[in-house]
PDB file of C-alpha atoms in Angstrom:
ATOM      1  CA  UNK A1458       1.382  56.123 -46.647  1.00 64.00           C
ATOM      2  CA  UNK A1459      -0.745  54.984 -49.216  1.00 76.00           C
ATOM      3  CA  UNK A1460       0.189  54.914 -53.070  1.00 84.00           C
ATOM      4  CA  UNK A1461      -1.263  57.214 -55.565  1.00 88.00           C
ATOM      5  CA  UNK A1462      -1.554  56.398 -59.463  1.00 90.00           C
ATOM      6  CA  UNK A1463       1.452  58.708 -60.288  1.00 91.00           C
ATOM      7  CA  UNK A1464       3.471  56.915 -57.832  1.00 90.00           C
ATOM      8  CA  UNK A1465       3.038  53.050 -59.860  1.00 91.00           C
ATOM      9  CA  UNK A1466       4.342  54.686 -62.863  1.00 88.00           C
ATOM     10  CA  UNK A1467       7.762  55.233 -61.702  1.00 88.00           C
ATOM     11  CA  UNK A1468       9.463  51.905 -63.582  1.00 89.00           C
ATOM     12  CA  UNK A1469      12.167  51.593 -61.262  1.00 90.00           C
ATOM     13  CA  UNK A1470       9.982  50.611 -58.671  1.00 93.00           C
ATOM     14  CA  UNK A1471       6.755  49.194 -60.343  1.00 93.00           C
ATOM     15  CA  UNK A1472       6.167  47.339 -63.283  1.00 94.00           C
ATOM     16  CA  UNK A1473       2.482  47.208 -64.930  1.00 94.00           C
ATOM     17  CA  UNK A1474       1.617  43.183 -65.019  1.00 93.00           C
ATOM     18  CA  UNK A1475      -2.596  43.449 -66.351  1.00 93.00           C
ATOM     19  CA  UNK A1476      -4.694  46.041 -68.147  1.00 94.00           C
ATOM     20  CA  UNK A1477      -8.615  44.855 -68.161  1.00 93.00           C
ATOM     21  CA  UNK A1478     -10.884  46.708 -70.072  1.00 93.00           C
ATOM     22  CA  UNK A1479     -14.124  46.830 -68.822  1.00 91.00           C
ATOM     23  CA  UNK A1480     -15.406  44.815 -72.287  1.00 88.00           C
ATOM     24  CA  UNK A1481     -12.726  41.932 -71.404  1.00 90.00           C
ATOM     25  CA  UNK A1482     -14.240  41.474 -67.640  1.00 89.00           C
ATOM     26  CA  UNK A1483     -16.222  38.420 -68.650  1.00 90.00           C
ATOM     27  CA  UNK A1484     -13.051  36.943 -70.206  1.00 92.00           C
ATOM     28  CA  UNK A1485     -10.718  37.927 -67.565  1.00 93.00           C
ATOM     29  CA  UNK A1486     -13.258  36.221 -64.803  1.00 92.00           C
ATOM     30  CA  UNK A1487     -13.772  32.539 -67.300  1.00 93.00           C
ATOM     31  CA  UNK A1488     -10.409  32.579 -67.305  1.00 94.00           C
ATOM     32  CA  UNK A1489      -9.433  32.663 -63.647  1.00 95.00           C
ATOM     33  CA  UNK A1490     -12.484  31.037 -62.389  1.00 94.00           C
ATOM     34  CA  UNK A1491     -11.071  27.889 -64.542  1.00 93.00           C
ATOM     35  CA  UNK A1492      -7.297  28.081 -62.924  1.00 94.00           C
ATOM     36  CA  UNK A1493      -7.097  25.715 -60.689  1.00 93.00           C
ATOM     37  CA  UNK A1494      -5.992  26.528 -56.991  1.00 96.00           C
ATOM     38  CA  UNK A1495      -7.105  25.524 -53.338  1.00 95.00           C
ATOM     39  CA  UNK A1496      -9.392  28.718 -52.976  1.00 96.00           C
ATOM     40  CA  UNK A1497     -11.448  27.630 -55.873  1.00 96.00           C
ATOM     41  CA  UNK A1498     -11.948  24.389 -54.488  1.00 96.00           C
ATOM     42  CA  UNK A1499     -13.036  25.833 -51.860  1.00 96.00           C
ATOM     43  CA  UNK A1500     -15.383  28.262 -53.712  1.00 97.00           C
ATOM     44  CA  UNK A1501     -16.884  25.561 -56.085  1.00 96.00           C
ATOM     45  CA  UNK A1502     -17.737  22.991 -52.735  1.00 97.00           C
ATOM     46  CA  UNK A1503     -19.072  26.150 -51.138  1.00 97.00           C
ATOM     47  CA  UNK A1504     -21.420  26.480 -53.823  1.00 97.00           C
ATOM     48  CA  UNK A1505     -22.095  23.082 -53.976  1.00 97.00           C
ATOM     49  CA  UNK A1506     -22.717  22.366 -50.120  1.00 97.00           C
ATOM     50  CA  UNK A1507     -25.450  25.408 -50.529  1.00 98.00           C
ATOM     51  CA  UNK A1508     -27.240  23.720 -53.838  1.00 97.00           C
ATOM     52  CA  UNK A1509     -26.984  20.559 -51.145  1.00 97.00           C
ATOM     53  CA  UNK A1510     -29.135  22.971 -49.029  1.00 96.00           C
ATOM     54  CA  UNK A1511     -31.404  23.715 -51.476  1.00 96.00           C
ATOM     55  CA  UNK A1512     -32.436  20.309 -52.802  1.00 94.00           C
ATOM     56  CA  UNK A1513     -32.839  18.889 -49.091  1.00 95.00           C
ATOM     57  CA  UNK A1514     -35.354  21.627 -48.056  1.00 93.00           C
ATOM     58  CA  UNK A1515     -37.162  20.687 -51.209  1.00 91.00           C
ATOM     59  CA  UNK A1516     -37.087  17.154 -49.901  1.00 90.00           C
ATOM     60  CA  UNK A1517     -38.944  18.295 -46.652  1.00 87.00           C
ATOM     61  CA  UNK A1518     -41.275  20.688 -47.948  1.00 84.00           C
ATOM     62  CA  UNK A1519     -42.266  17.989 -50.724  1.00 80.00           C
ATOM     63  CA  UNK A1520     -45.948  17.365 -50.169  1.00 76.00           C
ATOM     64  CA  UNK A1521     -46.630  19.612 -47.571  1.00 81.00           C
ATOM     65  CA  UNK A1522     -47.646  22.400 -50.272  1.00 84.00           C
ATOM     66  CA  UNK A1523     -49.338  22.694 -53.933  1.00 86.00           C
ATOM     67  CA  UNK A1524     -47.142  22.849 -56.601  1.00 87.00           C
ATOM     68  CA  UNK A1525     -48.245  26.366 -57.716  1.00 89.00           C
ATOM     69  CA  UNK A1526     -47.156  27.500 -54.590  1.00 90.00           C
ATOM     70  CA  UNK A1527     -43.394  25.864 -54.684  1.00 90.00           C
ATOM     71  CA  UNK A1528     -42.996  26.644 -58.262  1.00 92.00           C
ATOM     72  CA  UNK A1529     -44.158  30.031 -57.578  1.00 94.00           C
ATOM     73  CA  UNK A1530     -40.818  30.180 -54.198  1.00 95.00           C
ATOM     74  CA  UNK A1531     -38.683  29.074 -56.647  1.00 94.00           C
ATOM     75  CA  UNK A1532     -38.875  31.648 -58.995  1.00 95.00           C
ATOM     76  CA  UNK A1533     -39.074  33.942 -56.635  1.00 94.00           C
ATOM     77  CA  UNK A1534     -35.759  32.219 -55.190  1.00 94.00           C
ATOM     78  CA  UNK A1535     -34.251  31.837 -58.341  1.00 95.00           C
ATOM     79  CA  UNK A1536     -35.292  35.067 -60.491  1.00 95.00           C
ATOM     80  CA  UNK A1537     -36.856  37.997 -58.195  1.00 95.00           C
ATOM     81  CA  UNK A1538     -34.991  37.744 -54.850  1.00 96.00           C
ATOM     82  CA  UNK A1539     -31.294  37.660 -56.743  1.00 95.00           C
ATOM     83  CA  UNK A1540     -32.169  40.659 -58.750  1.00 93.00           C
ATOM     84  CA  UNK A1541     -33.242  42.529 -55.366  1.00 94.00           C
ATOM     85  CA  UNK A1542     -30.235  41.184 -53.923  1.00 94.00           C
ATOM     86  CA  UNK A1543     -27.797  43.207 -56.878  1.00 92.00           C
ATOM     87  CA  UNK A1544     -27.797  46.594 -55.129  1.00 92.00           C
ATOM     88  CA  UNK A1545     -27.372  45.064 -51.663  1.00 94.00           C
ATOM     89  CA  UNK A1546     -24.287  42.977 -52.997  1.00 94.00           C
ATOM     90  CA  UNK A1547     -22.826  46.009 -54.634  1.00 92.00           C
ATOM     91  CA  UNK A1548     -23.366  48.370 -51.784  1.00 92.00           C
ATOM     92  CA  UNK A1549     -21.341  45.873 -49.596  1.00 94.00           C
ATOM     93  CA  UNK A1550     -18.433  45.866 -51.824  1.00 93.00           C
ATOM     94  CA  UNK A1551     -18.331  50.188 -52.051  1.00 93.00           C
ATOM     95  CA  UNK A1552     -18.558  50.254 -47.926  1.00 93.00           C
ATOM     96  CA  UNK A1553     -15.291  48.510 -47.215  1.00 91.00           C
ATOM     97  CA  UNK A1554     -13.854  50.359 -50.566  1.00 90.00           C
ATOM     98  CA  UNK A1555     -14.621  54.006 -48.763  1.00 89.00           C
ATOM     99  CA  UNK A1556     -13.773  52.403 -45.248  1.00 90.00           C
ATOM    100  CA  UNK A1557      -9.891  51.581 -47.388  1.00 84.00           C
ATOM    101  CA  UNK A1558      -9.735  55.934 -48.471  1.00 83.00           C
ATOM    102  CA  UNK A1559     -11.415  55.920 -51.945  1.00 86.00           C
ATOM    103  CA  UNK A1560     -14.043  58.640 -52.493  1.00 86.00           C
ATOM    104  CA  UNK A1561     -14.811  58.555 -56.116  1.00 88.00           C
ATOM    105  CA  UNK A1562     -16.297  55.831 -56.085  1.00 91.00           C
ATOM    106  CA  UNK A1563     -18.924  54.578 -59.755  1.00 88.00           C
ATOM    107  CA  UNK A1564     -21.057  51.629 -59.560  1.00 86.00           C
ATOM    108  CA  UNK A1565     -21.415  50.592 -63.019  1.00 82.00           C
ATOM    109  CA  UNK A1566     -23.171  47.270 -65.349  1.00 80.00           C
ATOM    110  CA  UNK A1567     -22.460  46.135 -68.619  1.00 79.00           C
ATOM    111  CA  UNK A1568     -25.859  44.070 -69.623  1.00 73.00           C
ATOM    112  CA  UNK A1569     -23.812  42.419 -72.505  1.00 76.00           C
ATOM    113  CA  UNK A1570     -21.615  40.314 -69.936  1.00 74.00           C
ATOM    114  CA  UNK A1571     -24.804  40.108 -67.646  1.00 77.00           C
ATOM    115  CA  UNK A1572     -22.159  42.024 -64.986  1.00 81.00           C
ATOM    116  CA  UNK A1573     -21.891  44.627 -62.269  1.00 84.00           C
ATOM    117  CA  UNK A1574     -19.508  45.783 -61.011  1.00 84.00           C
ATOM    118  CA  UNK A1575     -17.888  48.956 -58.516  1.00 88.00           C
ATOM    119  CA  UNK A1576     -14.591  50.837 -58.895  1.00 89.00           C
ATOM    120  CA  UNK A1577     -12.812  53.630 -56.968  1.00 90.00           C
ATOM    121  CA  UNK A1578     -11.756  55.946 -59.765  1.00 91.00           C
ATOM    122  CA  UNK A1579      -7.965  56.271 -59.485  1.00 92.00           C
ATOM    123  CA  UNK A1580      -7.624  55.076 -56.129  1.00 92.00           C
ATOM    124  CA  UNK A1581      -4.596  52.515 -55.561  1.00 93.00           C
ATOM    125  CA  UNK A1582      -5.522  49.776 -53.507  1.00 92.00           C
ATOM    126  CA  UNK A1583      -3.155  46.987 -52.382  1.00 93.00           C
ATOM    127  CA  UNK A1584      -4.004  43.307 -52.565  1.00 93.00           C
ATOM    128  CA  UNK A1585      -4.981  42.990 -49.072  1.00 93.00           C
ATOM    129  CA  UNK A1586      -7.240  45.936 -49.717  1.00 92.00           C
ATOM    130  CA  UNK A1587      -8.894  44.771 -52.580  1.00 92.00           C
ATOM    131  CA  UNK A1588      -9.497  41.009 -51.427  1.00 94.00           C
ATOM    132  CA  UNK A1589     -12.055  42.614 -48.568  1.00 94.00           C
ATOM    133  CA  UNK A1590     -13.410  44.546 -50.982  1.00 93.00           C
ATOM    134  CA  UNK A1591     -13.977  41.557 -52.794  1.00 93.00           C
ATOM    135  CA  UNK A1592     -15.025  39.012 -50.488  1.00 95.00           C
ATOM    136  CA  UNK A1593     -17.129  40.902 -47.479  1.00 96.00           C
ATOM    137  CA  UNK A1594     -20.897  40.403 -50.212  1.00 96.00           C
ATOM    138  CA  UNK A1595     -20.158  36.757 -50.198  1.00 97.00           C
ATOM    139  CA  UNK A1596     -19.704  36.340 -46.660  1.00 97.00           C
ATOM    140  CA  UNK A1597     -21.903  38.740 -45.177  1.00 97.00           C
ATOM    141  CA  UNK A1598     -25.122  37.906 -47.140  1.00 97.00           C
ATOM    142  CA  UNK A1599     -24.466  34.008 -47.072  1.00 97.00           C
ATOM    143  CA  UNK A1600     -24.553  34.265 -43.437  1.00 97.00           C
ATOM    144  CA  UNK A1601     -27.262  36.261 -43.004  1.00 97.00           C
ATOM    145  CA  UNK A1602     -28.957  33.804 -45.678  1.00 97.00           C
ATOM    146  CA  UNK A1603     -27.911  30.896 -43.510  1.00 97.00           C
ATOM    147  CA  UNK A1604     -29.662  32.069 -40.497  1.00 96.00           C
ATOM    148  CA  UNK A1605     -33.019  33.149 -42.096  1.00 96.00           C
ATOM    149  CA  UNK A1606     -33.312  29.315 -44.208  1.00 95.00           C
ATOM    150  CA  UNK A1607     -32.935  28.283 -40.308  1.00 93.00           C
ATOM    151  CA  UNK A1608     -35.383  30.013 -39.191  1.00 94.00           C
ATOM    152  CA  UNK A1609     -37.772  30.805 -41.621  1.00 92.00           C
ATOM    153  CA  UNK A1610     -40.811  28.402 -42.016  1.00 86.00           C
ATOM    154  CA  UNK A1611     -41.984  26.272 -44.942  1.00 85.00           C
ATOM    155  CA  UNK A1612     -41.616  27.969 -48.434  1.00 92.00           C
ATOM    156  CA  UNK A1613     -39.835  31.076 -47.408  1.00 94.00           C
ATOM    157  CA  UNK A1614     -37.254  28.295 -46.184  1.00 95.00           C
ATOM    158  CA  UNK A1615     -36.998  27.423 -49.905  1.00 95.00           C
ATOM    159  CA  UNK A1616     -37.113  30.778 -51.047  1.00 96.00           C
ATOM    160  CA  UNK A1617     -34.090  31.797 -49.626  1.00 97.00           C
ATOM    161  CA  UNK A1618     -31.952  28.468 -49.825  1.00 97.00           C
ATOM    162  CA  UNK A1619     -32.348  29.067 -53.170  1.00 97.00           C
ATOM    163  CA  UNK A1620     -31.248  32.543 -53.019  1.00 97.00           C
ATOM    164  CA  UNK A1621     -28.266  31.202 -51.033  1.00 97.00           C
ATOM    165  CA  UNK A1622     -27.016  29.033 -53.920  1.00 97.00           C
ATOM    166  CA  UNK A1623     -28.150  31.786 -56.289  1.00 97.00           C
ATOM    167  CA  UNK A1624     -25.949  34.391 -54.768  1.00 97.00           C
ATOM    168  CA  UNK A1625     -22.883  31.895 -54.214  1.00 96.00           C
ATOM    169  CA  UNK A1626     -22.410  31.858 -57.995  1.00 95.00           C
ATOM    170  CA  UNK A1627     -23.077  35.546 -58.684  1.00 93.00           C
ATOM    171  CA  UNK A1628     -19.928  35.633 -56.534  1.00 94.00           C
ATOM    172  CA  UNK A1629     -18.122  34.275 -59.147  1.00 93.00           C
ATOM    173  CA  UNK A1630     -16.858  36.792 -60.536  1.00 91.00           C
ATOM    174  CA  UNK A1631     -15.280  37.975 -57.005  1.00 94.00           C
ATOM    175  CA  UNK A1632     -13.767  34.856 -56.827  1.00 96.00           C
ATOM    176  CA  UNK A1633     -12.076  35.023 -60.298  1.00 95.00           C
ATOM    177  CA  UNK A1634     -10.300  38.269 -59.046  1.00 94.00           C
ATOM    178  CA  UNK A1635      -9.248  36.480 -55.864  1.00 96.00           C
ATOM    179  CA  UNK A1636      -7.960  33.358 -57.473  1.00 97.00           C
ATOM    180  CA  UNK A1637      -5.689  36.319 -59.345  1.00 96.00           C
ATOM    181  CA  UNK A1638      -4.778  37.630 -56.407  1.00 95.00           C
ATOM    182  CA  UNK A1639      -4.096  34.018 -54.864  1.00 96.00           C
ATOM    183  CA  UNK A1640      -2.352  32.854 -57.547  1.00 96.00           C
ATOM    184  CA  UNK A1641       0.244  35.969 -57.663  1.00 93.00           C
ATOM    185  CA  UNK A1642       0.553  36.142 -53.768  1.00 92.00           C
ATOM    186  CA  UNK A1643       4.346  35.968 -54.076  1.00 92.00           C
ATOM    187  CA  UNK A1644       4.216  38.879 -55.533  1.00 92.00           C
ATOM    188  CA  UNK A1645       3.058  42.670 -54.109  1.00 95.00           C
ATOM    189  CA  UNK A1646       0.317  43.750 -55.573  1.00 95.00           C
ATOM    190  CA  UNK A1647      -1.287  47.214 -56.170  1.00 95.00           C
ATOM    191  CA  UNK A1648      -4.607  47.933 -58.498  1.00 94.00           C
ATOM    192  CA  UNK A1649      -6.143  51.213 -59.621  1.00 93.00           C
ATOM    193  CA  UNK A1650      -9.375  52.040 -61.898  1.00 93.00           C
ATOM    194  CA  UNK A1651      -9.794  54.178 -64.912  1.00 93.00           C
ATOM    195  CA  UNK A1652     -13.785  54.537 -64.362  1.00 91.00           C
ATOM    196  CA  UNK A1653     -13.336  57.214 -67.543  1.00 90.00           C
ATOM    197  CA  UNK A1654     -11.486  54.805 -69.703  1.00 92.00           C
ATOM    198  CA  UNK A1655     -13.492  52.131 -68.199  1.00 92.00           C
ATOM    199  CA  UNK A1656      -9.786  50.148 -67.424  1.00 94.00           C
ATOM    200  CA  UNK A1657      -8.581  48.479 -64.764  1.00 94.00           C
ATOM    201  CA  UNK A1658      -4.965  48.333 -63.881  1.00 94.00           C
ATOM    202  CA  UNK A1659      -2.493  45.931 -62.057  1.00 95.00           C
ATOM    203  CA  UNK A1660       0.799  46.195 -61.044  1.00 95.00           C
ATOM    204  CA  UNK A1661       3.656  44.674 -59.098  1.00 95.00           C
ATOM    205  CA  UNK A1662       6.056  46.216 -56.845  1.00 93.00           C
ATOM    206  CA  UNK A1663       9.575  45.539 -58.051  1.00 89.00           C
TER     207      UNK A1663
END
């Protein structure tokens, strides 16, 4: 049966372990993006086995094509296919959240921390809930990367193995919430949104 906000306040069976205001995201995700653990190793050789990518298709494409033309792929790679790429990352993340029961469900961006970010106001999700929330965007669209920089000739191949590494780090801060999650997974974990109070809130089954 799943949980409901007024539920977590009952202190004899939960106990409230995080509060994040929105304006603290950017700190909360340095911070946890810095803890070591074996998923960020992971994460971090990821994103370096894709920049790996990257630099040897610009090996093979070097001389093939004017410079205009690469330098004109890479910002495209680098600059005008990430910020297309935004709304499909976010739209990934709100399918699996609707697919877990929420229904009010904001999409939101503070342009100070350079984030974006969607939330399921009020809706308690465990910590198996909220790591597929978290994770499908990284997965889905490096795949789908990974088979078009296959298959794709010449510059579009450098287009979009740029794009790959590009959208590996604007995972990061996805990965800073599952390193949270990873490094309390002794513990049972719910979390619920304030989209009004712009707070998020974590707490721990007791």
């Amino acid at each position: 049966m799943a949980l409901h906000v007024e539920d977590l306040e009952d202190p004899c069976k939960y106990r409230q372990i995080l509060k994040i205001p929105y304006d603290e995201l950017i700190t909360f995700v340095f911070d946890y993006i810095k803890r070591k653990s074996g998923l960020m190793v992971i994460f971090w050789s990821v994103c370096i086995i894709f920049l790996g990518i990257a630099f040897t298709v610009r090996l093979n494409i070097s001389g093939y094509f004017p410079f205009r033309n690469i330098f004109f792929h890479t910002l495209l790679g680098l600059v005008v296919l990430p910020l297309l790429c935004v709304p499909v990352h976010e739209l990934l993340h709100i399918i699996p959240y609707y697919l877990t029961g929420a229904k009010r469900i904001r999409v939101g961006m503070d342009l100070k921390q350079y984030m974006f970010y969607v939330t399921a106001h009020r809706h308690v999700a465990t910590a198996n809930q909220f790591r597929v929330v978290a994770v499908v965007p990284f997965l889905l669209v490096s795949i789908v990367l990974l088979f078009l920089v296959l298959l794709l000739p010449g510059l579009w191949k450098w287009s979009f193995s740029l794009l790959l590494f590009a959208h590996a780090t604007m995972c990061a801060g996805d990965f800073a919430i599952l390193n949270f999650y990873f490094l309390n997974r002794r513990k049972k974990l719910y979390t619920w949104d304030d989209f009004d109070k712009k707070i998020a809130y974590f707490y721990e089954e007791i």
